[in-house]
mmCIF file of C-alpha atoms in Angstrom:
data_model
loop_
_atom_site.group_PDB
_atom_site.id
_atom_site.type_symbol
_atom_site.label_atom_id
_atom_site.label_comp_id
_atom_site.label_asym_id
_atom_site.label_seq_id
_atom_site.Cartn_x
_atom_site.Cartn_y
_atom_site.Cartn_z
ATOM 1 C CA UNK A 1 -25.035 49.729 39.469
ATOM 2 C CA UNK A 2 -27.907 51.597 41.107
ATOM 3 C CA UNK A 3 -27.991 54.022 38.198
ATOM 4 C CA UNK A 4 -28.163 51.130 35.772
ATOM 5 C CA UNK A 5 -31.124 49.716 37.821
ATOM 6 C CA UNK A 6 -32.887 53.089 37.776
ATOM 7 C CA UNK A 7 -32.295 53.490 34.045
ATOM 8 C CA UNK A 8 -33.703 49.945 33.434
ATOM 9 C CA UNK A 9 -36.907 50.847 35.368
ATOM 10 C CA UNK A 10 -37.169 54.159 33.468
ATOM 11 C CA UNK A 11 -36.866 52.341 30.118
ATOM 12 C CA UNK A 12 -39.652 49.925 31.196
ATOM 13 C CA UNK A 13 -41.905 52.872 32.152
ATOM 14 C CA UNK A 14 -41.067 54.737 29.073
ATOM 15 C CA UNK A 15 -42.023 51.913 26.764
ATOM 16 C CA UNK A 16 -45.175 51.221 28.892
ATOM 17 C CA UNK A 17 -46.042 54.968 28.449
ATOM 18 C CA UNK A 18 -45.698 54.522 24.660
ATOM 19 C CA UNK A 19 -48.066 51.523 24.774
ATOM 20 C CA UNK A 20 -50.522 53.586 26.821
ATOM 21 C CA UNK A 21 -50.510 56.282 24.189
ATOM 22 C CA UNK A 22 -51.162 53.562 21.487
ATOM 23 C CA UNK A 23 -53.964 52.196 23.634
ATOM 24 C CA UNK A 24 -55.642 55.672 23.869
ATOM 25 C CA UNK A 25 -55.167 56.339 20.123
ATOM 26 C CA UNK A 26 -56.824 52.969 19.339
ATOM 27 C CA UNK A 27 -59.753 53.924 21.455
ATOM 28 C CA UNK A 28 -60.168 57.152 19.499
ATOM 29 C CA UNK A 29 -60.009 55.107 16.328
ATOM 30 C CA UNK A 30 -62.816 53.024 17.618
ATOM 31 C CA UNK A 31 -60.848 49.801 18.147
ATOM 32 C CA UNK A 32 -59.664 48.215 21.341
ATOM 33 C CA UNK A 33 -56.001 47.415 21.991
ATOM 34 C CA UNK A 34 -55.139 44.200 23.777
ATOM 35 C CA UNK A 35 -54.761 44.262 27.560
ATOM 36 C CA UNK A 36 -51.312 42.634 27.313
ATOM 37 C CA UNK A 37 -49.857 45.541 25.212
ATOM 38 C CA UNK A 38 -48.649 47.686 28.102
ATOM 39 C CA UNK A 39 -46.801 44.874 29.998
ATOM 40 C CA UNK A 40 -45.362 43.638 26.707
ATOM 41 C CA UNK A 41 -43.968 47.050 25.778
ATOM 42 C CA UNK A 42 -42.515 47.423 29.368
ATOM 43 C CA UNK A 43 -40.751 44.013 29.000
ATOM 44 C CA UNK A 44 -39.328 45.010 25.637
ATOM 45 C CA UNK A 45 -37.962 48.263 27.102
ATOM 46 C CA UNK A 46 -36.270 46.492 30.051
ATOM 47 C CA UNK A 47 -34.816 43.757 27.834
ATOM 48 C CA UNK A 48 -33.762 46.147 25.187
ATOM 49 C CA UNK A 49 -31.927 48.446 27.648
ATOM 50 C CA UNK A 50 -30.149 45.521 29.371
ATOM 51 C CA UNK A 51 -29.020 44.060 26.096
ATOM 52 C CA UNK A 52 -27.751 47.499 25.029
ATOM 53 C CA UNK A 53 -25.918 47.851 28.284
ATOM 54 C CA UNK A 54 -24.302 44.394 27.972
ATOM 55 C CA UNK A 55 -22.946 45.139 24.554
ATOM 56 C CA UNK A 56 -21.820 48.730 25.347
ATOM 57 C CA UNK A 57 -20.217 47.872 28.744
ATOM 58 C CA UNK A 58 -16.735 47.236 27.179
ATOM 59 C CA UNK A 59 -16.697 50.456 25.235
ATOM 60 C CA UNK A 60 -17.793 52.450 28.164
ATOM 61 C CA UNK A 61 -15.006 51.010 30.352
ATOM 62 C CA UNK A 62 -12.249 51.522 27.697
ATOM 63 C CA UNK A 63 -13.233 55.213 27.338
ATOM 64 C CA UNK A 64 -12.874 55.709 31.145
ATOM 65 C CA UNK A 65 -9.362 54.126 31.270
ATOM 66 C CA UNK A 66 -6.677 56.664 32.220
ATOM 67 C CA UNK A 67 -3.955 57.860 29.877
ATOM 68 C CA UNK A 68 -1.287 55.218 29.426
ATOM 69 C CA UNK A 69 -3.485 52.215 30.249
ATOM 70 C CA UNK A 70 -3.996 49.988 27.157
ATOM 71 C CA UNK A 71 -6.155 46.901 26.639
ATOM 72 C CA UNK A 72 -4.153 43.852 25.898
ATOM 73 C CA UNK A 73 -6.799 41.194 25.802
ATOM 74 C CA UNK A 74 -10.616 40.966 25.620
ATOM 75 C CA UNK A 75 -12.713 37.860 26.112
ATOM 76 C CA UNK A 76 -15.952 37.430 24.329
ATOM 77 C CA UNK A 77 -18.528 34.841 25.336
ATOM 78 C CA UNK A 78 -21.899 33.309 24.434
ATOM 79 C CA UNK A 79 -24.535 31.875 26.754
ATOM 80 C CA UNK A 80 -27.556 29.816 26.225
ATOM 81 C CA UNK A 81 -29.693 32.125 28.345
ATOM 82 C CA UNK A 82 -28.577 35.106 26.131
ATOM 83 C CA UNK A 83 -29.593 33.665 22.700
ATOM 84 C CA UNK A 84 -28.683 36.990 20.965
ATOM 85 C CA UNK A 85 -25.063 36.417 22.004
ATOM 86 C CA UNK A 86 -24.795 33.643 19.404
ATOM 87 C CA UNK A 87 -25.375 36.185 16.664
ATOM 88 C CA UNK A 88 -22.762 38.560 18.111
ATOM 89 C CA UNK A 89 -20.720 37.445 21.134
ATOM 90 C CA UNK A 90 -20.348 40.005 23.859
ATOM 91 C CA UNK A 91 -17.243 41.077 25.723
ATOM 92 C CA UNK A 92 -17.599 39.873 29.294
ATOM 93 C CA UNK A 93 -14.091 40.692 30.480
ATOM 94 C CA UNK A 94 -10.811 42.220 29.534
ATOM 95 C CA UNK A 95 -7.228 42.847 30.725
ATOM 96 C CA UNK A 96 -5.427 46.104 30.558
ATOM 97 C CA UNK A 97 -1.879 47.077 31.371
ATOM 98 C CA UNK A 98 -0.570 50.383 32.821
ATOM 99 C CA UNK A 99 2.295 51.337 30.603
ATOM 100 C CA UNK A 100 2.487 54.861 31.948
ATOM 101 C CA UNK A 101 3.513 53.695 35.388
ATOM 102 C CA UNK A 102 5.688 50.728 34.265
ATOM 103 C CA UNK A 103 9.014 50.765 36.046
ATOM 104 C CA UNK A 104 12.214 49.475 34.451
ATOM 105 C CA UNK A 105 13.332 47.708 37.672
ATOM 106 C CA UNK A 106 16.334 45.897 36.196
ATOM 107 C CA UNK A 107 17.738 45.574 32.829
ATOM 108 C CA UNK A 108 15.043 44.048 30.663
ATOM 109 C CA UNK A 109 12.690 43.642 33.640
ATOM 110 C CA UNK A 110 9.568 45.784 33.989
ATOM 111 C CA UNK A 111 7.234 46.006 36.942
ATOM 112 C CA UNK A 112 3.735 46.667 35.631
ATOM 113 C CA UNK A 113 0.183 46.662 36.927
ATOM 114 C CA UNK A 114 -2.343 44.513 35.131
ATOM 115 C CA UNK A 115 -5.986 45.302 35.599
ATOM 116 C CA UNK A 116 -8.690 42.657 35.201
ATOM 117 C CA UNK A 117 -12.142 44.046 34.343
ATOM 118 C CA UNK A 118 -15.285 41.943 34.409
ATOM 119 C CA UNK A 119 -18.922 43.049 34.020
ATOM 120 C CA UNK A 120 -20.634 43.794 37.415
ATOM 121 C CA UNK A 121 -17.413 42.932 39.252
ATOM 122 C CA UNK A 122 -14.823 45.103 40.954
ATOM 123 C CA UNK A 123 -11.602 45.765 39.113
ATOM 124 C CA UNK A 124 -8.679 43.551 40.212
ATOM 125 C CA UNK A 125 -5.109 44.803 40.075
ATOM 126 C CA UNK A 126 -2.245 42.258 39.650
ATOM 127 C CA UNK A 127 1.359 43.486 39.838
ATOM 128 C CA UNK A 128 3.456 41.619 37.245
ATOM 129 C CA UNK A 129 7.130 41.379 36.400
ATOM 130 C CA UNK A 130 7.666 41.201 32.619
ATOM 131 C CA UNK A 131 11.178 39.896 31.471
ATOM 132 C CA UNK A 132 11.557 41.268 27.959
ATOM 133 C CA UNK A 133 14.633 39.232 27.357
ATOM 134 C CA UNK A 134 13.133 35.730 28.211
ATOM 135 C CA UNK A 135 10.154 36.669 27.288
ATOM 136 C CA UNK A 136 8.214 35.751 30.372
ATOM 137 C CA UNK A 137 6.004 37.013 33.146
ATOM 138 C CA UNK A 138 5.626 36.402 36.805
ATOM 139 C CA UNK A 139 3.348 37.493 39.636
ATOM 140 C CA UNK A 140 4.969 40.001 41.885
ATOM 141 C CA UNK A 141 4.503 39.830 45.629
ATOM 142 C CA UNK A 142 5.856 42.544 47.919
ATOM 143 C CA UNK A 143 9.147 41.172 49.398
ATOM 144 C CA UNK A 144 9.443 40.477 53.113
ATOM 145 C CA UNK A 145 12.219 42.359 54.965
ATOM 146 C CA UNK A 146 14.911 39.668 54.506
ATOM 147 C CA UNK A 147 14.305 39.578 50.708
ATOM 148 C CA UNK A 148 14.438 43.369 50.156
ATOM 149 C CA UNK A 149 18.260 43.336 49.848
ATOM 150 C CA UNK A 150 18.019 40.975 46.811
ATOM 151 C CA UNK A 151 17.648 42.576 43.355
ATOM 152 C CA UNK A 152 14.350 42.183 41.623
ATOM 153 C CA UNK A 153 15.681 39.511 39.283
ATOM 154 C CA UNK A 154 17.047 37.365 42.115
ATOM 155 C CA UNK A 155 13.950 37.887 44.217
ATOM 156 C CA UNK A 156 11.563 36.954 41.469
ATOM 157 C CA UNK A 157 13.703 34.052 40.374
ATOM 158 C CA UNK A 158 13.646 32.648 43.929
ATOM 159 C CA UNK A 159 10.062 33.237 44.861
ATOM 160 C CA UNK A 160 7.857 32.905 41.815
ATOM 161 C CA UNK A 161 7.133 30.812 38.806
ATOM 162 C CA UNK A 162 7.835 32.356 35.416
ATOM 163 C CA UNK A 163 5.191 31.865 32.684
ATOM 164 C CA UNK A 164 6.420 32.066 29.164
ATOM 165 C CA UNK A 165 5.258 34.776 26.803
ATOM 166 C CA UNK A 166 5.354 34.699 23.032
ATOM 167 C CA UNK A 167 6.937 37.557 21.151
ATOM 168 C CA UNK A 168 3.551 38.326 19.504
ATOM 169 C CA UNK A 169 1.697 38.396 22.858
ATOM 170 C CA UNK A 170 -0.125 41.770 23.300
ATOM 171 C CA UNK A 171 1.152 42.049 26.864
ATOM 172 C CA UNK A 172 4.765 41.559 25.641
ATOM 173 C CA UNK A 173 4.369 43.978 22.798
ATOM 174 C CA UNK A 174 2.730 46.578 24.958
ATOM 175 C CA UNK A 175 5.418 46.619 27.677
ATOM 176 C CA UNK A 176 8.598 45.774 25.806
ATOM 177 C CA UNK A 177 8.181 47.756 22.579
#
């Protein structure tokens, strides 16, 4: 985040420098550039860089995902204070599943890690149990000592609430296919 802040300031100074060159060239031409030209160019540089970063954040994160982690859902949003987002909605968060480290814990049950990404927030990891036969999913909590002797199916059935999945859900397709 500090690098993005430094890059934003550099974009502002870069555009202000461009306006300074325009100001000096206009003096050589015998005309006078308006005084507000340099702050205007600095503001344009700052806004343009921030808008560019907001739209490219998703692609930058997806490229950095390790092998075997696939995106299963992305959420696009618009906001009144970002009027340009009405023309093209921006991706503000997405969910990825780690298929590489998915464990087949029981016949038809897979223990996977879901990762929730959101702009300017820390990544959240959520262990999930996916039942490919039902199809359904449930949050997985590490069992306490007395529950460790139960099988995964019995433990999850007794301690969590199953949420149904459709067979065309990207999470189901990614884990079970």
